XYZ file of N, CA and C in Angstrom:
264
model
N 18.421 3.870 -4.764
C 17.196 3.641 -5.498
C 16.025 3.773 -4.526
N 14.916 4.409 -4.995
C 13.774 4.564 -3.952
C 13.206 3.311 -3.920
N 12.469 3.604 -2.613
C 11.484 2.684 -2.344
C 10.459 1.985 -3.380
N 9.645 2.673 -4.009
C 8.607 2.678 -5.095
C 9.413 2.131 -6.256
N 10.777 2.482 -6.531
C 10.980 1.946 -7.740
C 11.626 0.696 -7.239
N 12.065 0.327 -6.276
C 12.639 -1.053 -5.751
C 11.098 -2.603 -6.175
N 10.052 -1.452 -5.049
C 8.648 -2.401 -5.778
C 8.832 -2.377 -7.102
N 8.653 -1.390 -8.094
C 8.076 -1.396 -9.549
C 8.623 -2.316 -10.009
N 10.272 -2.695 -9.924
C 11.310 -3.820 -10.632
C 10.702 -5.175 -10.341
N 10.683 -5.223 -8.416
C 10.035 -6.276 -8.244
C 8.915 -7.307 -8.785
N 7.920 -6.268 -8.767
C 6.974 -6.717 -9.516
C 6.748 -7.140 -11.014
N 7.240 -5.942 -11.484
C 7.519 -6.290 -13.194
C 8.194 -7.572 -13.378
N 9.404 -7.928 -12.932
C 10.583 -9.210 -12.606
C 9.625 -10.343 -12.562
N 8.643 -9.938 -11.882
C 7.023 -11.105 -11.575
C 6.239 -11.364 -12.618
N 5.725 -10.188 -13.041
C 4.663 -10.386 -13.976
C 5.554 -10.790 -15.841
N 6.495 -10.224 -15.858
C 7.301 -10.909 -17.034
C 7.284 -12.661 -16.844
N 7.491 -13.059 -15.899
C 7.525 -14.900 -15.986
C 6.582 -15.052 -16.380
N 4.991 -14.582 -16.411
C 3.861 -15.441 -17.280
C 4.199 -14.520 -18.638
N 4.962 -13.581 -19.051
C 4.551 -13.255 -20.478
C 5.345 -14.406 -21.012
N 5.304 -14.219 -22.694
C 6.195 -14.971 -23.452
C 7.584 -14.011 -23.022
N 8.647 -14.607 -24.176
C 9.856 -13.969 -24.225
C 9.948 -13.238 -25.114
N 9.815 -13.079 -25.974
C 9.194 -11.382 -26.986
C 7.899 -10.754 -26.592
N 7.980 -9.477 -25.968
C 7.144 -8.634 -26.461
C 6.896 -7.592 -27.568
N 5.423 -7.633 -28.056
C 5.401 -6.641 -29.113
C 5.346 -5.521 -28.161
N 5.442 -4.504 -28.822
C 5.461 -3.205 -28.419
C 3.958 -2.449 -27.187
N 3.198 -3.060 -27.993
C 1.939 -2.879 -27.201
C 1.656 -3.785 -26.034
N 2.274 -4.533 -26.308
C 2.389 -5.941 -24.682
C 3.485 -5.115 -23.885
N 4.534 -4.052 -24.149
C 5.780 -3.657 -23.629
C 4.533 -2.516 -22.832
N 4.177 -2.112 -23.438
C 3.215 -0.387 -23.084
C 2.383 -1.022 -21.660
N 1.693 -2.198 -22.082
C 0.723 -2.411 -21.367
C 1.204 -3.334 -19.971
N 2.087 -3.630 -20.065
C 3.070 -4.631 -19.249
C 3.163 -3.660 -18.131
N 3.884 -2.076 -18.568
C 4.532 -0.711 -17.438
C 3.327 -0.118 -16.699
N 2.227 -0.125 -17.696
C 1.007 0.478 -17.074
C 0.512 -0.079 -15.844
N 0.487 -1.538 -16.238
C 0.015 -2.402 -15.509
C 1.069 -2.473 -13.926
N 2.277 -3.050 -13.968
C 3.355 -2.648 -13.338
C 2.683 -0.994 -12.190
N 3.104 -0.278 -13.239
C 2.344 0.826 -12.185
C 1.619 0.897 -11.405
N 0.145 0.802 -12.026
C -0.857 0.471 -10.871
C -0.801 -0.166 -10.133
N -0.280 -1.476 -10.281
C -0.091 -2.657 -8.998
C 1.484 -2.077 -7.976
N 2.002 -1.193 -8.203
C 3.315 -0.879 -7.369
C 2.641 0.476 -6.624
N 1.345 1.272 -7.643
C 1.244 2.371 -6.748
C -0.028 1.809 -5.700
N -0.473 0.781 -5.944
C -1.414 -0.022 -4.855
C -1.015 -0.652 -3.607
N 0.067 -1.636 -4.296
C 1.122 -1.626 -2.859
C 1.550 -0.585 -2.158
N 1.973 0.148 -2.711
C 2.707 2.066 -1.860
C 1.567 2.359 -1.339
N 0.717 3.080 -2.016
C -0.353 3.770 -1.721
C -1.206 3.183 -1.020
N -1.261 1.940 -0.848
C -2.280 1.031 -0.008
C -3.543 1.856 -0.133
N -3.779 2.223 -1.330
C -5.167 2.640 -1.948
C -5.619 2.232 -2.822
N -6.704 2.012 -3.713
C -6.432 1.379 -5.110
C -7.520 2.436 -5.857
N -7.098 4.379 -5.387
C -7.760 5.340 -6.323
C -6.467 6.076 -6.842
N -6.775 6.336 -8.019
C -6.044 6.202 -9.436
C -4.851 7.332 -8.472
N -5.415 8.415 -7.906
C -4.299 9.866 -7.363
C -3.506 9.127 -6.891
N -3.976 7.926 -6.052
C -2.819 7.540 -4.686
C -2.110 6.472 -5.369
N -2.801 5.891 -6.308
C -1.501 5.092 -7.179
C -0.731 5.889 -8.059
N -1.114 6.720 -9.065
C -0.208 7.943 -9.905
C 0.593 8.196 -8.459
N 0.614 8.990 -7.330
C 1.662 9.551 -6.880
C 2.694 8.631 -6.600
N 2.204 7.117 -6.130
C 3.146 6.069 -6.032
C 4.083 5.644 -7.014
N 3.807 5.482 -8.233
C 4.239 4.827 -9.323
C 6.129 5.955 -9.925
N 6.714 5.290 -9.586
C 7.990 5.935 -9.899
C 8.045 6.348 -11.440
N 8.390 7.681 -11.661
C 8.859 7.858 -12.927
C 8.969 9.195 -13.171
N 9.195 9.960 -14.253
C 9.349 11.366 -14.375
C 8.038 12.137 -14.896
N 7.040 11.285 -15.254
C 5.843 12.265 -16.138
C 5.036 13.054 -14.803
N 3.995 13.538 -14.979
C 3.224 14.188 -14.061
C 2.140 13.216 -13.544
N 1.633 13.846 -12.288
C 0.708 12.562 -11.569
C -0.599 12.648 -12.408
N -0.812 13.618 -13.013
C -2.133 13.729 -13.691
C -2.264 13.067 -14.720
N -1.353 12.694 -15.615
C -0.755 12.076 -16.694
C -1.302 10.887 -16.560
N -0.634 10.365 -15.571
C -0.467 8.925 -14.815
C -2.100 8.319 -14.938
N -2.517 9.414 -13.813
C -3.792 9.466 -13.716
C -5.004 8.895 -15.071
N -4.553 9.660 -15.699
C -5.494 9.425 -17.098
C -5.335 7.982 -18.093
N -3.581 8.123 -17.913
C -2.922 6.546 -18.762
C -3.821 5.896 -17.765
N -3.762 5.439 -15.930
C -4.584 4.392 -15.418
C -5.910 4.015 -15.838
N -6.271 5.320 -16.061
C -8.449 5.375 -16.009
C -8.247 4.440 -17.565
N -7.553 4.671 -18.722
C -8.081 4.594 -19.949
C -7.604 3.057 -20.146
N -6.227 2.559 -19.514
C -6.230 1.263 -19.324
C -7.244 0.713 -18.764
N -8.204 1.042 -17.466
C -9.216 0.245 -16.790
C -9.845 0.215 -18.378
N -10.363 1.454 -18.642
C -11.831 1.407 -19.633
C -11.756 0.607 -21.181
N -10.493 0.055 -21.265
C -10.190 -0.189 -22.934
C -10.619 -2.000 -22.582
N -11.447 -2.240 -23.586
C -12.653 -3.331 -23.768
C -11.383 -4.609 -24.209
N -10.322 -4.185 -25.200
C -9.747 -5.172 -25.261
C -8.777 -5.584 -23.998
N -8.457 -4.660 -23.159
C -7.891 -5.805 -21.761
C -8.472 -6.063 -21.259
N -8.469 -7.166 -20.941
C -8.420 -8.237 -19.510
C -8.017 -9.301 -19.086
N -8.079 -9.904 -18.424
C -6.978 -10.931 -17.905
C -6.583 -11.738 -18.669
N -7.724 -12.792 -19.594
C -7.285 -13.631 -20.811
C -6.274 -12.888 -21.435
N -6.387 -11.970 -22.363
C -5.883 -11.314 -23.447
C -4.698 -10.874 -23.195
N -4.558 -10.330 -21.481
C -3.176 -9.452 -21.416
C -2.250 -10.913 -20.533
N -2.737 -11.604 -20.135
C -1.073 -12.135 -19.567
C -1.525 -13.935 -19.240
N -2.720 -14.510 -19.397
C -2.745 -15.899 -19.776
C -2.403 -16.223 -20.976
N -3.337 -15.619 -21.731
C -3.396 -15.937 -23.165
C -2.149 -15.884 -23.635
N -1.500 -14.875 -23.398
C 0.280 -15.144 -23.853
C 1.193 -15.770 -23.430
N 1.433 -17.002 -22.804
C 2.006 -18.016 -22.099
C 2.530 -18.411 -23.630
């Protein structure tokens, strides 16, 4: 198993203890995204979107990546309340 995906588990394994124990589908989406960026920040020891997309383990393209990161930053309904206090 690579490096990057050894982090990604890690972390996810982390950030699941503050969710509840069901996720809806859109808490599942936003859970991996999230996961990502914070595993390609650790790798990449950068925190611009290229050097986390190339970090983030998985099969899609880095450009892809790229765009899922930017549109998670810009979407008004996340942020910290909403995505992982508030659901305790």
């Amino acid at each position: 198993m690579s490096d990057n995906r050894q982090v990604y588990r890690g972390i996810k394994k982390g950030l699941l203890q503050l969710y509840p124990k069901q996720l809806t589908g859109n808490q599942v989406r936003h859970l991996n995204t999230l996961t990502g960026m914070m595993t390609g920040i650790v790798q990449g020891k950068r925190c611009h979107f290229e050097t986390m997309a190339s970090k983030t383990p998985g099969s899609g393209k880095v450009t892809s990546r790229v765009k899922r990161f930017s549109r998670y930053t810009q979407n008004e309904r996340i942020d910290q309340e909403t995505s992982v206090c508030h659901n305790k």
